[in-house]
Amino acid sequence: MLNNNVMLPTTVKLQVRTEPFVLARVAVLLRKYDVFVQQVVRNTLDDNREEITLTVINNRDNLAVALRKLERLVPVVTLQWEAAAQK
């Protein structure tokens, strides 16, 4: 059985509409929910969209809440996330 309080590395992939300060808004929102970003990779897809891949450390409860808020507050086109396997 999974323990949701365990801190696990998780990969979060976002495709967002390109807007000023979009990455800053993502980072501030994640930090508000105690989701700690380890790595950020940005890739411009076209003039209107970019892909942001984040490696984060979190507990799953906080991440789920943060991602729901993120979808409402940031111009997200698609969002997917995958946690590392728990040992």
XYZ file of C-alpha atoms in Angstrom:
87
model
C 0.000 0.000 0.000
C 1.285 3.461 -0.860
C 2.037 5.949 1.858
C 1.056 9.380 0.523
C 3.306 11.182 3.018
C 6.516 9.804 1.468
C 8.471 12.352 -0.554
C 9.003 10.970 -4.068
C 10.544 12.457 -7.217
C 7.855 13.086 -9.814
C 8.024 14.225 -13.425
C 5.372 16.751 -14.433
C 4.954 17.666 -18.120
C 2.938 20.738 -19.003
C 2.087 22.197 -22.352
C 1.108 25.808 -21.794
C 0.156 28.750 -23.915
C 3.160 31.021 -24.173
C 2.580 34.030 -21.935
C 4.893 36.350 -19.997
C 6.018 34.951 -16.635
C 4.153 31.634 -17.066
C 7.044 29.625 -15.569
C 7.244 32.010 -12.609
C 3.526 31.549 -11.929
C 3.950 27.757 -12.058
C 6.909 27.890 -9.645
C 5.150 30.176 -7.154
C 2.030 28.015 -7.151
C 3.988 24.787 -6.610
C 6.018 26.341 -3.798
C 2.818 27.478 -2.083
C 1.850 23.788 -1.786
C 5.322 22.639 -0.637
C 6.188 21.037 -3.967
C 9.936 21.520 -4.440
C 11.256 21.839 -8.005
C 14.575 20.087 -8.662
C 14.895 20.560 -12.409
C 13.168 22.558 -15.169
C 13.390 21.929 -18.913
C 11.622 24.309 -21.306
C 10.972 23.584 -24.966
C 9.230 25.974 -27.373
C 6.783 24.021 -29.543
C 5.538 26.915 -31.685
C 4.649 30.594 -31.336
C 1.701 29.867 -29.051
C 2.801 26.877 -26.954
C 5.721 25.653 -24.921
C 6.399 22.457 -23.031
C 7.706 22.653 -19.475
C 9.061 19.481 -17.865
C 9.590 19.682 -14.113
C 11.197 17.178 -11.793
C 9.725 17.803 -8.361
C 9.926 16.370 -4.848
C 6.621 16.259 -3.073
C 4.123 14.180 -1.248
C 1.344 13.051 -3.558
C -1.463 14.789 -1.695
C 0.185 18.206 -2.060
C 1.027 17.632 -5.712
C -2.522 16.611 -6.615
C -3.943 19.769 -5.017
C -1.280 21.972 -6.625
C -1.880 20.520 -10.096
C -5.645 21.056 -9.833
C -5.006 24.717 -8.934
C -2.439 24.982 -11.705
C -4.953 23.912 -14.340
C -7.263 26.734 -13.259
C -4.696 29.525 -12.842
C -2.176 28.920 -15.635
C -2.979 28.587 -19.373
C -2.406 24.799 -19.417
C -3.053 22.984 -22.702
C -2.125 19.496 -21.458
C -0.766 18.159 -18.179
C 0.633 14.736 -17.271
C 2.624 13.500 -14.322
C 4.335 10.294 -13.295
C 5.744 9.465 -9.889
C 8.785 7.302 -9.374
C 8.099 3.793 -8.133
C 7.985 3.525 -4.369
C 10.423 1.037 -2.841
